[in-house]
XYZ file of N, CA and C in Angstrom:
225
model
N -10.364 8.831 2.419
C -11.525 8.036 2.899
C -12.335 9.029 3.197
N -13.840 7.485 2.779
C -14.876 8.997 3.571
C -14.679 7.812 4.981
N -15.231 9.350 6.362
C -15.370 8.687 7.450
C -16.778 9.269 8.309
N -17.751 8.622 9.342
C -18.632 9.365 10.146
C -17.967 11.463 10.329
N -17.009 10.697 10.614
C -16.456 12.800 10.427
C -16.696 13.254 9.289
N -16.330 12.691 8.301
C -16.253 13.521 6.681
C -15.009 12.735 6.260
N -14.269 12.961 5.058
C -12.993 13.140 4.268
C -11.918 13.221 5.159
N -10.734 12.327 4.844
C -9.719 12.054 5.530
C -8.431 11.832 4.706
N -7.484 11.535 5.007
C -5.893 11.419 4.012
C -6.804 10.305 4.212
N -5.936 8.991 3.306
C -6.544 7.347 4.059
C -4.152 7.390 3.326
N -3.667 7.739 2.876
C -2.273 7.220 2.340
C -1.603 8.641 1.687
N -0.699 8.871 2.593
C -0.346 9.580 2.698
C 1.029 9.955 1.604
N 1.537 8.504 1.037
C 2.332 8.164 0.641
C 2.321 7.939 -1.276
N 3.791 8.541 -1.473
C 3.883 8.050 -3.553
C 3.356 6.378 -3.122
N 2.825 6.098 -5.139
C 1.891 5.096 -5.544
C 2.244 4.686 -7.029
N 2.429 4.573 -7.327
C 2.112 4.660 -9.245
C 1.050 3.073 -9.427
N -0.304 2.396 -8.805
C -1.585 2.733 -9.200
C -1.956 2.418 -7.908
N -3.412 1.444 -8.165
C -3.750 1.332 -6.838
C -5.372 0.030 -7.591
N -5.449 -0.949 -6.878
C -7.090 -1.668 -7.321
C -7.084 -2.257 -5.572
N -9.250 -2.380 -5.884
C -9.087 -3.117 -4.830
C -9.423 -4.412 -5.411
N -9.133 -5.250 -4.861
C -9.842 -6.671 -4.871
C -9.864 -7.061 -3.139
N -11.201 -7.761 -3.598
C -11.677 -8.712 -1.823
C -11.892 -7.709 -0.596
N -11.750 -6.832 -1.141
C -12.407 -5.662 0.123
C -10.680 -5.269 0.071
N -9.702 -5.544 -0.484
C -8.237 -5.076 0.595
C -8.317 -3.935 -1.357
N -7.615 -3.354 -0.393
C -6.382 -2.190 -0.983
C -5.375 -1.786 -1.479
N -4.791 -2.858 -3.333
C -3.534 -3.009 -3.711
C -2.621 -1.742 -3.990
N -1.836 -1.135 -3.022
C -1.114 0.711 -4.075
C 0.564 -0.371 -5.029
N 0.510 -0.537 -5.193
C 1.494 -0.485 -6.220
C 3.671 0.465 -5.725
N 4.295 0.270 -5.554
C 4.540 0.437 -4.975
C 5.988 0.381 -5.334
N 7.067 0.441 -4.444
C 8.246 0.515 -4.739
C 9.418 0.858 -2.959
N 10.512 0.212 -3.358
C 11.457 0.331 -2.761
C 11.653 -0.414 -1.543
N 11.810 0.636 -0.402
C 11.627 0.038 0.748
C 10.856 -0.703 1.129
N 9.754 0.326 0.201
C 8.027 -0.614 0.731
C 8.081 -1.854 0.164
N 9.358 -2.563 -0.489
C 8.985 -4.058 -1.097
C 10.113 -5.146 -0.090
N 10.435 -4.476 0.773
C 11.441 -5.066 0.967
C 13.185 -4.564 0.479
N 13.255 -3.972 -0.412
C 14.422 -3.836 -0.818
C 15.375 -2.810 0.444
N 16.412 -2.258 0.490
C 17.311 -2.274 1.359
C 18.064 -0.964 0.779
N 18.412 0.406 0.534
C 19.027 1.883 -0.273
C 18.895 0.848 -1.955
N 17.989 1.565 -2.434
C 17.848 1.196 -4.062
C 19.392 2.403 -4.279
N 19.767 2.089 -5.746
C 20.786 3.103 -5.594
C 20.276 3.969 -6.735
N 19.006 3.676 -7.153
C 19.056 4.875 -7.250
C 16.193 4.122 -7.573
N 16.117 5.100 -8.165
C 15.407 5.426 -7.993
C 14.655 3.995 -8.962
N 14.958 4.261 -10.241
C 14.908 3.208 -11.817
C 15.664 1.890 -11.016
N 16.029 1.843 -9.898
C 16.662 0.243 -9.904
C 15.955 -0.522 -8.935
N 15.179 0.955 -7.580
C 14.642 0.107 -6.933
C 12.844 -1.577 -7.380
N 13.219 -2.054 -6.325
C 11.978 -3.007 -7.011
C 10.680 -2.606 -6.965
N 9.776 -3.114 -7.827
C 8.641 -2.235 -7.111
C 7.601 -4.296 -7.263
N 6.445 -3.954 -6.237
C 5.301 -4.947 -5.604
C 4.293 -4.510 -5.364
N 3.131 -4.786 -5.058
C 1.796 -4.469 -4.182
C 1.862 -5.321 -2.449
N 1.209 -4.013 -2.381
C 1.208 -4.447 -0.991
C -0.070 -3.380 -0.450
N -0.425 -4.682 0.743
C -2.095 -5.074 1.162
C -2.502 -3.742 2.116
N -2.770 -3.031 1.824
C -3.581 -1.339 2.867
C -4.818 -1.840 3.600
N -4.178 -1.635 4.982
C -5.498 -2.112 6.018
C -5.998 -1.487 6.563
N -7.031 -0.781 7.380
C -8.336 0.330 8.196
C -8.019 -0.471 9.874
N -7.341 1.230 10.423
C -7.075 1.022 12.003
C -7.741 1.723 11.858
N -9.528 1.485 12.762
C -9.802 2.191 13.536
C -9.830 3.231 14.548
N -8.649 2.674 15.640
C -8.532 3.431 16.338
C -7.291 3.600 15.974
N -6.489 4.325 15.254
C -5.392 4.852 14.319
C -6.227 6.158 13.309
N -7.378 5.707 13.215
C -8.066 6.413 12.553
C -7.647 6.277 10.543
N -6.113 5.611 10.307
C -5.752 5.756 9.675
C -5.588 4.022 8.133
N -5.391 4.181 7.391
C -4.693 3.019 6.279
C -3.337 2.906 6.920
N -2.816 1.550 6.426
C -1.516 1.590 7.040
C -0.977 0.234 6.228
N 0.013 0.253 5.544
C 0.773 -1.004 5.736
C 0.558 -2.261 5.834
N 0.138 -3.260 6.189
C -0.260 -4.281 6.667
C 0.729 -5.552 6.901
N 1.504 -5.679 6.910
C 2.754 -7.099 7.655
C 2.266 -8.050 7.914
N 0.731 -8.620 7.669
C 0.354 -9.732 8.109
C 0.568 -10.248 6.549
N -0.101 -9.868 5.288
C -0.103 -10.112 4.039
C 0.949 -9.928 3.792
N 1.544 -10.455 2.754
C 3.030 -10.608 2.160
C 2.769 -9.271 0.759
N 3.941 -8.483 0.102
C 4.150 -8.509 -0.477
C 3.719 -9.305 -2.095
N 3.439 -8.759 -3.087
C 3.485 -9.772 -3.984
C 3.800 -9.298 -5.060
N 3.722 -9.379 -6.008
C 4.762 -9.189 -7.539
C 3.442 -8.000 -7.873
N 4.137 -6.774 -8.489
C 3.215 -6.669 -9.894
C 2.802 -6.559 -10.866
N 1.037 -6.735 -11.302
C 1.286 -7.618 -12.338
C 0.750 -6.135 -13.016
N 1.007 -6.606 -14.190
C 0.170 -4.685 -15.262
C -0.855 -5.503 -16.136
N -1.810 -5.400 -15.732
C -2.480 -5.859 -16.866
C -3.603 -4.851 -17.707
C-alpha cells in the first residue's frame, strides 16, 4: 500500500486472487476467513471473497466485518 511515508505491507495473509470493484479490494480466501470452522483439510476449505477496508488509525488493511463474504466468481 502506498502511503505518505512510503510503501507498507497492506495484507500479510494468503489469498488466491484479488480484484478491485467500486473502490474496494476483494480477496479470494478460504476456511476461517469464510466462516468455516476447522476444515478437515485445505482441499475441504470453503472459498469466498472478502472485502478489505483501510484503517487510517492503524495504517493497515483489514477484513471489513460490515461487508458480508460473497461466493467466489471465477471469471
